[in-house]
PDB file of C-alpha atoms in Angstrom:
ATOM      1  CA  MET A   3    -181.343 -41.845 -96.246  1.00 53.00           C
ATOM      2  CA  PHE A   4    -181.781 -38.107 -96.107  1.00 54.00           C
ATOM      3  CA  PRO A   5    -185.199 -36.509 -95.730  1.00 57.00           C
ATOM      4  CA  ARG A   6    -186.763 -34.826 -98.737  1.00 63.00           C
ATOM      5  CA  GLU A   7    -186.588 -31.345 -97.305  1.00 68.00           C
ATOM      6  CA  LYS A   8    -183.268 -29.600 -97.687  1.00 72.00           C
ATOM      7  CA  LYS A   9    -181.771 -29.048 -94.270  1.00 72.00           C
ATOM      8  CA  PRO A  10    -178.210 -28.552 -93.133  1.00 74.00           C
ATOM      9  CA  LEU A  11    -176.431 -31.727 -92.011  1.00 68.00           C
ATOM     10  CA  ARG A  12    -176.096 -30.299 -88.489  1.00 72.00           C
ATOM     11  CA  ALA A  13    -179.887 -29.941 -88.199  1.00 76.00           C
ATOM     12  CA  PHE A  14    -180.389 -33.458 -89.547  1.00 73.00           C
ATOM     13  CA  ILE A  15    -177.981 -34.930 -86.985  1.00 76.00           C
ATOM     14  CA  GLN A  16    -179.528 -32.922 -84.137  1.00 78.00           C
ATOM     15  CA  ASP A  17    -182.938 -34.457 -84.951  1.00 79.00           C
ATOM     16  CA  ILE A  18    -181.690 -38.032 -84.479  1.00 79.00           C
ATOM     17  CA  PRO A  19    -182.152 -38.189 -80.662  1.00 73.00           C
ATOM     18  CA  ASP A  20    -185.670 -36.752 -81.059  1.00 75.00           C
ATOM     19  CA  GLN A  21    -186.507 -39.762 -83.237  1.00 74.00           C
ATOM     20  CA  ALA A  22    -185.271 -42.269 -80.623  1.00 78.00           C
ATOM     21  CA  GLY A  23    -181.888 -42.532 -82.330  1.00 79.00           C
ATOM     22  CA  LYS A  24    -178.487 -42.362 -80.709  1.00 85.00           C
ATOM     23  CA  VAL A  25    -175.461 -40.308 -81.665  1.00 85.00           C
ATOM     24  CA  TYR A  26    -172.083 -41.834 -80.867  1.00 88.00           C
ATOM     25  CA  VAL A  27    -168.822 -40.030 -81.450  1.00 87.00           C
ATOM     26  CA  CYS A  28    -165.601 -42.001 -81.879  1.00 87.00           C
ATOM     27  CA  LYS A  29    -163.160 -41.433 -79.027  1.00 89.00           C
ATOM     28  CA  LEU A  30    -160.162 -41.486 -81.378  1.00 88.00           C
ATOM     29  CA  ARG A  31    -161.758 -38.866 -83.629  1.00 84.00           C
ATOM     30  CA  ILE A  32    -162.409 -36.602 -80.647  1.00 87.00           C
ATOM     31  CA  PHE A  33    -158.749 -36.885 -79.662  1.00 86.00           C
ATOM     32  CA  ALA A  34    -157.450 -36.346 -83.223  1.00 87.00           C
ATOM     33  CA  GLN A  35    -159.649 -33.289 -83.774  1.00 85.00           C
ATOM     34  CA  LYS A  36    -158.956 -31.887 -80.290  1.00 87.00           C
ATOM     35  CA  ILE A  37    -162.660 -31.632 -79.558  1.00 84.00           C
ATOM     36  CA  ARG A  38    -163.823 -31.401 -75.962  1.00 84.00           C
ATOM     37  CA  ALA A  39    -166.799 -33.392 -74.735  1.00 81.00           C
ATOM     38  CA  ALA A  40    -168.451 -30.109 -73.750  1.00 83.00           C
ATOM     39  CA  GLY A  41    -168.429 -29.146 -77.442  1.00 80.00           C
ATOM     40  CA  LEU A  42    -170.644 -32.057 -78.475  1.00 83.00           C
ATOM     41  CA  MET A  43    -174.346 -31.679 -79.135  1.00 82.00           C
ATOM     42  CA  ASN A  44    -176.784 -32.658 -76.391  1.00 82.00           C
ATOM     43  CA  GLY A  45    -177.474 -36.378 -76.440  1.00 82.00           C
ATOM     44  CA  ALA A  46    -174.196 -37.373 -78.118  1.00 85.00           C
ATOM     45  CA  SER A  47    -171.905 -39.759 -76.289  1.00 88.00           C
ATOM     46  CA  ILE A  48    -168.251 -40.623 -76.801  1.00 91.00           C
ATOM     47  CA  GLN A  49    -167.609 -44.311 -77.488  1.00 91.00           C
ATOM     48  CA  GLY A  50    -164.522 -46.400 -78.064  1.00 92.00           C
ATOM     49  CA  GLY A  51    -163.759 -48.453 -81.139  1.00 87.00           C
ATOM     50  CA  ASP A  52    -165.217 -51.621 -79.631  1.00 91.00           C
ATOM     51  CA  ILE A  53    -168.708 -50.100 -79.552  1.00 91.00           C
ATOM     52  CA  ILE A  54    -168.406 -48.197 -82.839  1.00 88.00           C
ATOM     53  CA  MET A  55    -167.098 -51.207 -84.771  1.00 89.00           C
ATOM     54  CA  SER A  56    -169.732 -53.574 -83.363  1.00 91.00           C
ATOM     55  CA  LEU A  57    -172.477 -51.167 -84.463  1.00 88.00           C
ATOM     56  CA  LEU A  58    -170.976 -50.770 -87.930  1.00 86.00           C
ATOM     57  CA  ALA A  59    -170.855 -54.563 -88.315  1.00 90.00           C
ATOM     58  CA  ASP A  60    -174.416 -55.183 -87.061  1.00 91.00           C
ATOM     59  CA  PRO A  61    -176.797 -55.578 -90.040  1.00 91.00           C
ATOM     60  CA  ASP A  62    -179.779 -54.580 -87.870  1.00 90.00           C
ATOM     61  CA  VAL A  63    -178.306 -51.187 -86.996  1.00 86.00           C
ATOM     62  CA  LYS A  64    -178.846 -48.199 -89.276  1.00 80.00           C
ATOM     63  CA  VAL A  65    -175.728 -46.068 -89.309  1.00 72.00           C
ATOM     64  CA  VAL A  66    -175.106 -42.551 -90.533  1.00 66.00           C
ATOM     65  CA  SER A  67    -171.438 -41.701 -90.665  1.00 67.00           C
ATOM     66  CA  PHE A  68    -169.683 -38.559 -91.823  1.00 60.00           C
TER      67      PHE A  68
END
């Protein structure tokens, strides 16, 4: 759910760690997009499919994906 105020998606995502959330980036997506780990925002971590898929399947986990 997006906040009421209009903010760019980048700003919204960057606020997640400040609200005790975690930002995981799919390892395959990093490879496909040729993104370097140094190019990720502070607090983001690269995870493999095993972690990503288990989080997506967990009904107690709130997920934002784009």
